[in-house]
Short mmCIF file of C-alpha atoms in Angstrom, two decimals:
data_model
loop_
_atom_site.label_atom_id
_atom_site.label_comp_id
_atom_site.label_asym_id
_atom_site.label_seq_id
_atom_site.Cartn_x
_atom_site.Cartn_y
_atom_site.Cartn_z
CA ASP A 1 6.86 18.93 -12.06
CA ASP A 2 5.79 18.01 -8.50
CA GLN A 3 2.15 18.86 -9.21
CA GLU A 4 1.96 16.15 -11.87
CA LYS A 5 3.08 13.42 -9.47
CA PRO A 6 1.24 13.90 -6.15
CA GLY A 7 1.55 10.20 -5.27
CA MET A 8 5.31 10.29 -5.66
CA TYR A 9 5.52 13.51 -3.66
CA ALA A 10 3.44 12.02 -0.84
CA ALA A 11 5.51 8.82 -0.86
CA LEU A 12 8.80 10.69 -0.75
CA THR A 13 7.52 12.95 2.04
CA LEU A 14 6.54 9.90 4.11
CA MET A 15 9.86 8.23 3.32
CA GLU A 16 11.77 11.36 4.36
CA SER A 17 9.77 11.57 7.58
CA THR A 18 10.51 7.92 8.34
CA LEU A 19 14.23 8.40 7.73
CA ARG A 20 14.39 11.56 9.85
CA GLU A 21 12.03 10.64 12.69
CA GLY A 22 12.01 6.83 12.66
CA LEU A 23 9.14 4.46 12.10
CA SER A 24 5.60 5.68 12.61
CA LYS A 25 2.16 4.21 12.10
CA PHE A 26 2.20 5.66 8.56
CA SER A 27 5.58 4.27 7.49
CA SER A 28 4.16 1.10 5.94
CA THR A 29 1.66 3.10 3.86
CA GLY A 30 4.43 5.43 2.69
CA LEU A 31 6.57 2.47 1.68
CA ALA A 32 3.62 0.93 -0.20
CA VAL A 33 3.04 4.14 -2.15
CA TYR A 34 6.78 4.40 -2.80
CA ALA A 35 6.77 0.81 -4.11
CA ILE A 36 3.95 1.70 -6.50
CA SER A 37 5.88 4.78 -7.61
CA GLU A 38 8.98 2.65 -8.28
CA ALA A 39 6.88 0.32 -10.41
CA SER A 40 5.43 3.23 -12.36
CA MET A 41 9.01 4.14 -13.30
CA GLY A 42 9.78 0.57 -14.39
CA SER A 43 11.87 -0.43 -11.36
CA PHE A 44 9.91 -3.61 -10.62
CA GLU A 45 12.56 -5.35 -8.52
CA ASN A 46 12.92 -2.31 -6.26
CA ALA A 47 9.16 -1.96 -6.17
CA TYR A 48 8.76 -5.55 -5.05
CA ARG A 49 11.36 -5.15 -2.29
CA TYR A 50 9.73 -1.98 -0.95
CA GLY A 51 6.34 -3.66 -1.16
CA ARG A 52 7.59 -6.61 0.90
CA LEU A 53 9.07 -4.21 3.47
CA ALA A 54 5.75 -2.34 3.63
CA ALA A 55 3.87 -5.62 4.15
CA THR A 56 6.26 -6.66 6.91
CA LEU A 57 5.88 -3.33 8.71
CA ALA A 58 2.10 -3.41 8.30
CA SER A 59 1.89 -6.92 9.75
CA LYS A 60 3.64 -5.67 12.91
CA SER A 61 1.62 -2.46 13.18
CA THR A 62 -1.00 -1.88 15.84
CA CYS A 63 -2.68 0.85 13.74
CA ILE A 64 -5.43 -0.97 11.85
CA GLY A 65 -6.09 2.13 9.71
CA SER A 66 -2.59 2.29 8.31
CA GLN A 67 -2.40 -1.50 8.14
CA SER A 68 -5.62 -1.73 6.11
CA ALA A 69 -4.52 1.02 3.70
CA THR A 70 -1.10 -0.60 3.22
CA MET A 71 -2.45 -4.09 2.62
CA SER A 72 -5.13 -2.81 0.25
CA LEU A 73 -2.63 -0.77 -1.77
CA LEU A 74 -0.27 -3.71 -1.99
CA ALA A 75 -3.03 -6.14 -2.95
CA VAL A 76 -4.39 -3.83 -5.64
CA CYS A 77 -1.23 -2.26 -7.02
CA ALA A 78 1.79 -4.31 -6.10
CA THR A 79 1.36 -7.99 -5.34
CA HIS A 80 0.62 -8.96 -8.93
CA TRP A 81 4.21 -8.10 -9.89
CA LYS A 82 5.32 -11.47 -8.55
CA ILE A 83 2.08 -13.38 -7.90
CA PRO A 84 -0.42 -14.32 -10.64
CA VAL A 85 -3.69 -12.39 -10.32
CA ARG A 86 -5.68 -15.61 -9.83
CA ASP A 87 -3.68 -16.28 -6.65
CA LEU A 88 -4.63 -12.90 -5.20
CA VAL A 89 -8.17 -13.76 -4.11
CA GLU A 90 -7.02 -14.42 -0.53
CA PRO A 91 -4.92 -11.20 -0.18
CA PHE A 92 -7.77 -9.14 -1.65
CA SER A 93 -10.24 -10.80 0.74
CA ARG A 94 -7.97 -10.12 3.71
CA ALA A 95 -7.52 -6.48 2.71
CA PHE A 96 -11.29 -6.11 2.17
CA SER A 97 -12.12 -7.57 5.59
CA MET A 98 -9.52 -5.44 7.33
CA CYS A 99 -10.71 -2.24 5.66
CA PHE A 100 -14.41 -2.79 6.27
CA SER A 101 -13.82 -3.80 9.89
CA ILE A 102 -12.82 -0.20 10.60
CA GLY A 103 -15.14 1.50 8.10
CA ASN A 104 -12.46 2.28 5.52
CA LEU A 105 -14.83 2.25 2.56
CA TRP A 106 -12.40 3.65 -0.01
CA TYR A 107 -9.74 0.95 0.33
CA GLY A 108 -12.32 -1.71 1.18
CA THR A 109 -14.24 -1.09 -2.03
CA MET A 110 -11.01 -1.04 -4.04
CA SER A 111 -10.01 -4.41 -2.55
CA SER A 112 -13.48 -5.84 -3.05
CA SER A 113 -13.69 -4.89 -6.73
CA ASN A 114 -10.25 -6.33 -7.40
CA ASN A 115 -11.17 -9.47 -5.49
CA LEU A 116 -14.11 -9.89 -7.85
CA MET A 117 -11.91 -9.43 -10.93
CA ALA A 118 -9.32 -11.90 -9.60
CA SER A 119 -12.07 -14.43 -8.93
CA LEU A 120 -13.30 -14.40 -12.55
#
């Protein structure tokens, strides 16, 4: 049921848009959400590959809003698949700084709270 999986629906819609129309400023965020969706289905290797692709696209993006959302989502939900949580203090800090620099309180707070947990 599509209503039970809004994150997956949003990710697939962004992925379809990227495939049909080409890359946009939201492509990296769509790939990050898709990576998280892959992980939720147990496909961790695919999830990691899509997460890396999302990070690469975000690093080349000029849209700080999409870049901050992508990096925050990856830091919170994806990076720990291959990197121990204790080694995530720097990615969480980067995501936090990026988010708060543009006033993105939702993703900034998410990154900040996970930074605190990783620091403990």
